Short mmCIF file of C-alpha atoms in Angstrom, two decimals:
data_model
loop_
_atom_site.label_atom_id
_atom_site.label_comp_id
_atom_site.label_asym_id
_atom_site.label_seq_id
_atom_site.Cartn_x
_atom_site.Cartn_y
_atom_site.Cartn_z
CA MET A 1162 158.89 98.38 39.03
CA LEU A 1163 155.35 97.99 37.76
CA GLU A 1164 154.10 97.46 41.29
CA LEU A 1165 155.83 100.70 42.31
CA GLU A 1166 154.05 102.56 39.50
CA ARG A 1167 150.74 101.05 40.57
CA GLU A 1168 151.43 102.06 44.18
CA LEU A 1169 152.16 105.60 42.99
CA ALA A 1170 148.93 105.73 40.98
CA ARG A 1171 146.90 104.65 44.01
CA PHE A 1172 148.64 107.28 46.16
CA GLU A 1173 147.94 109.96 43.55
CA LYS A 1174 144.29 108.85 43.35
CA MET A 1175 144.63 107.87 39.69
CA PRO A 1176 143.82 104.65 37.84
CA PRO A 1177 146.87 102.37 37.89
CA PRO A 1178 148.60 101.47 34.63
CA ASP A 1179 146.97 98.56 32.84
CA ASP A 1180 149.01 95.75 31.31
CA ALA A 1181 149.39 97.49 27.92
CA GLU A 1182 150.62 100.71 29.56
CA ALA A 1183 153.01 98.71 31.72
CA ALA A 1184 154.39 96.95 28.66
CA ARG A 1185 154.94 100.29 26.88
CA LEU A 1186 156.78 101.71 29.88
CA ALA A 1187 158.98 98.63 30.12
CA ALA A 1188 159.74 98.89 26.40
CA TRP A 1189 160.63 102.56 26.74
CA ILE A 1190 163.09 101.77 29.52
CA PHE A 1191 164.51 98.44 28.43
CA ASP A 1192 164.15 98.42 24.64
CA THR A 1193 164.09 101.91 23.14
CA GLY A 1194 165.85 104.03 25.77
CA ARG A 1195 163.13 106.71 25.58
CA ALA A 1196 163.15 106.64 29.37
CA GLU A 1197 165.70 105.52 31.91
CA SER A 1198 165.42 104.29 35.46
CA PHE A 1199 167.53 103.84 38.54
CA VAL A 1200 166.33 101.33 41.09
CA ALA A 1201 167.04 101.09 44.80
CA GLU A 1202 167.23 97.75 46.52
CA LEU A 1203 167.04 96.89 50.19
CA ASP A 1204 167.53 93.30 51.29
CA GLY A 1205 167.31 92.10 47.68
CA ARG A 1206 163.96 93.78 46.99
CA ILE A 1207 163.36 96.77 44.75
CA GLU A 1208 162.07 99.41 47.17
CA GLY A 1209 162.19 102.45 44.93
CA HIS A 1210 162.93 103.79 41.51
CA ALA A 1211 163.48 107.03 39.65
CA ILE A 1212 162.24 107.18 36.06
CA PHE A 1213 163.62 110.05 33.99
CA TYR A 1214 164.27 111.17 30.45
CA GLU A 1215 166.45 113.76 28.77
CA GLY A 1216 165.10 116.95 27.29
CA ILE A 1217 166.86 119.92 25.77
CA ASN A 1218 167.38 123.42 27.05
CA SER A 1219 167.40 124.89 23.55
CA PHE A 1220 169.05 128.28 23.87
CA ARG A 1221 171.64 126.97 26.34
CA ALA A 1222 172.26 123.99 24.04
CA ARG A 1223 172.44 121.70 27.04
CA PRO A 1224 170.29 118.82 28.15
CA PHE A 1225 168.13 118.67 31.23
CA LEU A 1226 166.74 115.61 32.96
CA PHE A 1227 163.04 115.40 33.68
CA LEU A 1228 162.25 113.18 36.63
CA GLU A 1229 158.96 111.59 35.68
CA ASP A 1230 158.55 109.46 38.79
CA LEU A 1231 160.32 109.03 42.08
CA VAL A 1232 158.65 106.20 43.98
CA VAL A 1233 159.67 104.65 47.27
CA THR A 1234 157.62 101.93 48.89
CA GLU A 1235 155.86 102.94 52.06
CA ALA A 1236 157.93 100.42 54.02
CA ALA A 1237 161.21 101.96 52.82
CA ARG A 1238 160.35 105.62 53.37
CA GLY A 1239 162.61 107.39 55.84
CA LYS A 1240 165.50 105.00 55.15
CA GLY A 1241 167.39 107.22 52.69
CA VAL A 1242 166.10 105.49 49.54
CA GLY A 1243 164.55 108.60 48.00
CA GLU A 1244 167.60 110.73 48.72
CA ALA A 1245 169.90 108.05 47.27
CA LEU A 1246 167.82 107.94 44.09
CA MET A 1247 167.77 111.73 43.78
CA ALA A 1248 171.54 111.83 44.31
CA GLU A 1249 171.99 109.28 41.53
CA VAL A 1250 169.82 111.34 39.18
CA ALA A 1251 171.87 114.43 40.13
CA ARG A 1252 175.12 112.58 39.39
CA GLU A 1253 173.72 111.53 36.01
CA ALA A 1254 172.72 115.13 35.24
CA VAL A 1255 176.20 116.40 36.12
CA ALA A 1256 177.84 113.65 34.05
CA ARG A 1257 175.74 114.67 31.03
CA GLY A 1258 176.45 118.37 31.48
CA ALA A 1259 172.76 118.97 32.13
CA ALA A 1260 171.56 122.45 32.98
CA ARG A 1261 169.08 121.17 35.59
CA VAL A 1262 166.81 118.42 36.83
CA GLU A 1263 163.08 119.16 36.84
CA TRP A 1264 160.03 117.37 38.16
CA SER A 1265 156.43 117.99 39.12
CA VAL A 1266 154.85 117.54 42.55
CA LEU A 1267 151.17 117.46 43.38
CA ASP A 1268 150.34 120.54 45.43
CA TRP A 1269 148.76 118.45 48.19
CA ASN A 1270 151.73 116.09 48.64
CA GLU A 1271 153.24 117.85 51.66
CA GLY A 1272 155.67 115.01 52.41
CA ALA A 1273 157.17 115.20 48.93
CA LEU A 1274 157.27 118.98 49.01
CA ARG A 1275 159.21 118.91 52.31
CA PHE A 1276 161.54 116.21 50.96
CA TYR A 1277 162.39 118.13 47.79
CA ARG A 1278 162.86 121.43 49.67
CA ARG A 1279 165.26 119.67 52.06
CA LEU A 1280 167.31 118.58 49.04
CA GLY A 1281 167.38 122.13 47.64
CA GLY A 1282 164.57 121.76 45.12
CA TYR A 1283 162.11 124.60 44.67
CA PRO A 1284 159.14 125.53 42.52
CA PRO A 1285 160.03 128.09 39.86
CA THR A 1286 158.25 131.37 40.45
CA GLU A 1287 158.18 132.72 36.91
CA TRP A 1288 157.29 129.63 34.90
CA LEU A 1289 153.92 127.90 35.00
CA ARG A 1290 153.81 124.36 33.76
CA HIS A 1291 150.97 123.62 31.33
CA ILE A 1292 149.57 120.43 29.87
CA LEU A 1293 147.44 119.60 26.86
CA GLU A 1294 145.76 116.20 27.04
CA GLY A 1295 142.66 114.17 26.30
CA ASP A 1296 139.94 115.73 24.18
CA ALA A 1297 141.73 119.09 23.96
CA LEU A 1298 144.87 117.41 22.61
CA ALA A 1299 142.89 115.41 20.06
CA LYS A 1300 140.92 118.50 18.99
CA LEU A 1301 144.06 120.58 18.46
CA ALA A 1302 145.71 117.75 16.55
CA ARG A 1303 142.76 117.74 14.14
CA THR A 1304 143.08 121.49 13.52
CA GLY A 1305 143.74 122.19 9.87
CA THR A 1306 143.26 118.57 8.85
CA GLU A 1307 139.51 118.60 8.41
CA SER A 1308 137.77 119.89 5.30
CA PRO A 1309 135.80 123.10 5.82
#
């Protein structure tokens, strides 16, 4: 699974997870349950995985599943692995009474965009996803905690 995450990072032109990050992810999946994963095997090898976690849709009082990563090895693409993983995530969402499954896609990843559209996924038109990270996150976290 770690090699899949490193393959994804290379594809997304990002630094791959280091050993400490890999250990935290493994702990989240296997020890604490903060994240969950389905894996797909072909010929006894893990060829893909879907990492997800549960969030809440507050005013509907129902969960949703956020698909953090869907990774399929290059060798296994086009063999139904990605669709099988997405179907498993969808079954899990239905079993939990989830309102939806959400995920993010890089705007330049045309293959993924076509794949998700084929499955019925779409980008919401009214909601813009935002992030707060790095220095901006640290700066906001310090707000109100420093002496004037």
